[in-house]
Amino acid sequence: MTIHQRDWQAFVTPAKDGAVHMDLAVDGITCAACMGEIERGLKRLPGIRSARVNLTSQRLAVDWVEDQTGAEEIVRELSKLGYTAHPFDPASQKERQDQTGKQLLRCLAVAGFAGMNIMLLSVSVWSGNATDITPETRDFFHWLSALIALPTVAYAGRPFVRSAFGALAAGRLNMDVPIVIGVFLAVALSVVQTLQHHHHAYFESAVMLLFFLLVGRYLDHNMRGRTRSFAENIAALKAEVAARIGADGSVREVPLSKINTGDLVMVAGGERVPVDGVVETGLSDIDQSLVTGESVLVPVKPGQRVYAGTMNGSGALHVRVEAASGATLLDEVNRLLETASQAKSAYVRIADRAARLYAPLVHGAAALTFLGWLLAGMAWQPALVISISVLIITCPCALGLAVPAVQVVASGQLFRCGILLNSGDAIERFADIDTILFDKTGTLTQPEPELFEKLDPEDKLVSLGGRLALASRHPLATALVKASGAIVPLPHVEEISGAGLRTLYEGEELRLGSPSFCGVDEVETEQALNLVPGASMLAIRHGNRPARLLAFRQKLRSDAKEVIDALRDQGYAIEIVSGDTKPAVADCARILDVPAWRSGMKPAQKIARLEELQAKGRKVLMVGDGLNDAPALAGAHVSLSPVSAVHLSQAAADAVFLGDRLRPVVDALRLSGKARAAIEQNLWISALYNVVAVPIAVAGFVTPLMAAVAMSASSLAVTANALKLKWGERKQLSRYNEDAGSNNPASGGDR
Amino acid sequence: MDVLIFLIPIALFLGALGLTAFLWSLKSGQYDDLEGAKWRILDDDDLPGNNR
């Protein structure tokens, strides 16, 4: 991987029986065959206790005896098998076990078990009430129900009680408040009814209600958990590590969380700079496109500042870390991020908005029912029974499922289109959008530079340059290797930091590097730059013959034009905001036919533009990848980020899209529109259900059986409506694949 | 109806048995990787004399 040693101890945790444990994110696991291959392959190593692949989260858990094999060998073996793996930083992995999910599942199991058993008893009582049950048997059954229901409500009701109290303590009402009141009143009243030998008790309603709501809660949680675990994998695979130089001069790779201010960090050629800091020694040039959006390389020398997320060119740098100082770019970005995300938290989800209206309405109706029947001359207890049945039948069972059910289905569909959601309510916010801001570098364009011209394979000079470029990990050199298809490196290559490479070939000097290094004068470079605005130049020279200039630039993503056109047709306003230079942005905007563009934007300016639009009442989708986009991503109404983005931007974005194409942007908007429609339909279904059910309940005609049937029916209705989204979408997806297949057979295999 | 004295505890016991089994399987991590589990059953490597 890198020339220096990684500090594996930081990733390894002790396991039982003297073994050690490590979790790895593995890239490239696609099928069951990979799973067997990895597990079998690793077990061939000495000392491996167990190796188990988790296909769902694409992770590998290995236990081994420490003195027989090492973490390094394991990763090497994996790469021999063809998989890139990266260990998780244990500091960021504290939440590895999904405690909340398991707790919800346990509550769900308990509620399900209790619900089934109480139903068994209740059905006997209901049918007995109609025929010939003796009062003793009925009381016995009621007591048995109470025996099961009381501990169940105490156990399985905790998630709701906690959240309801949390909301009340903060002075708000959420959906859990009526749930908790309804359940507890129902249980308490049932106990009283049982004590007084009444015909009816409502234990089964309370428990079944909890069961249905827990289903919704678990679905909701599951969706978020899955996205989070993929995001963590991506973060781990992107190697969030830094090579720290110790006091004794040794270089060890440690997780970023263990780097402190004042540490000295080494950045090898071609690596991403992991920290903000000042260069102590070394010469290189830096690709700052992820930070500033500018794709031209910037030379750096000792004393200059470098930023996390930028790509180092050819030279090795020693960087003194200064993350704590308040003036770094990262700090500025962080400060902007914080204010921006605070502004966004004011967004209220549809479900919560519905609950705000709903809770007072339900409580009011129940209270009025109680008072009404009292005034009509009924005793307090039967009046309370009726008002509780109003509470129970209106209890937002369908409401509790309405949103999570749609979210789960929609996030699954989005995942198929290569979109991972970071936050559950992003779907709703996507549907509000009317304006889209695009960053240019790395978003509309591909993250890696590409050679501008088509190469002639017979071009001897260029293929020589490609072979020379194999010796370097500079991004432009990598692009040249790719373009020329070189595979045989040249011997004895000397690398001059910040300038280029040279070697002797057929007795003459062969040089590859910056135009000045190869003796090209400024005028000629200037002319070439005018032809290809915003390009980075690389030159090749062999002996005294004239040098050859190659222009590299970040190409537009393959479907950028198509996607922009489609978005414009759908009526979205589109703007490009980029930190790149004016000619580069102008050129890109011309190709894409976007009249509204701004260049040279700093993070604060991007935010300012965003706020300007939002002040006009626009709902803005921000699509960007750079560090300079992060605050805008956090501040926008909703945001998308490609998987190649820097970590901070991915964390700030509401969703991340995979792959090299821009198509997911269209998919995200289309699917969210449909999902929001389904959510609204679901809320209407629940409202309609209440309109029908409440008068019947208020009139006092509702038996527990009817309440249970009505409740289940409404829940099934909203779930079925959510699944409808999937059916319609499957047709759409297959049609899209056919289209893609017929227009462009080569693109068929990217999914 | 005297038989209920036996039947109901038996029903509850069986239900509780199922619940315990579920909680145990949850705790032992059997639901961590549903995707992988469905493929593992097709894998014949655990059969004797089948060491590829």
Coordinates of N, CA and C in Angstrom, one line a residue, chain A residues 3 31 42 49 107 143 150 263 364 427 529 576 612 671 684 711 713 729 743 746:
Chain A
I3 N 4.8 2.9 1.3 CA 6.2 2.5 1.6 C 6.4 2.3 3.1
C31 N -20.9 -11.2 -4.4 CA -21.8 -12.4 -4.5 C -21.3 -13.4 -3.4
L42 N -8.4 -16.9 3.7 CA -7.8 -16.5 5.0 C -7.5 -17.6 5.9
R49 N -8.2 -17.9 13.7 CA -9.2 -18.6 14.5 C -10.5 -18.6 13.7
C107 N -38.1 -5.8 21.9 CA -39.4 -5.3 22.3 C -40.5 -5.8 21.3
W143 N -57.7 -12.0 34.0 CA -56.5 -12.0 34.9 C -55.3 -12.5 34.2
L150 N -49.3 -6.7 31.5 CA -48.6 -5.7 32.3 C -47.1 -5.7 32.1
D263 N 2.0 17.3 15.7 CA 2.6 16.1 15.2 C 3.2 16.4 13.8
G364 N -58.6 16.0 22.3 CA -59.9 16.8 22.4 C -61.1 15.9 22.2
I427 N -35.8 12.2 1.8 CA -36.8 11.9 0.8 C -37.8 13.0 0.6
L529 N -3.0 26.6 -23.4 CA -4.0 26.8 -22.4 C -5.2 27.5 -22.9
I576 N -24.5 26.7 -11.9 CA -23.2 26.1 -11.5 C -22.5 27.1 -10.6
E612 N -29.1 33.6 -0.5 CA -29.8 34.5 -1.4 C -31.0 33.9 -2.1
L671 N -37.8 9.6 -7.7 CA -38.3 8.6 -6.7 C -38.8 9.4 -5.5
W684 N -53.5 10.5 4.2 CA -54.9 10.7 3.9 C -55.7 9.4 4.2
M711 N -58.0 -1.4 13.1 CA -56.6 -0.9 13.3 C -55.7 -1.7 12.3
A713 N -56.6 -3.3 9.6 CA -56.9 -3.0 8.2 C -56.3 -1.7 7.8
E729 N -42.1 1.1 -9.7 CA -40.7 1.4 -9.9 C -40.0 0.3 -10.6
N743 N -29.3 2.0 -26.3 CA -28.6 3.1 -26.8 C -27.1 2.9 -26.7
A746 N -22.3 -0.6 -24.2 CA -21.2 -0.7 -23.3 C -21.5 -0.3 -21.8

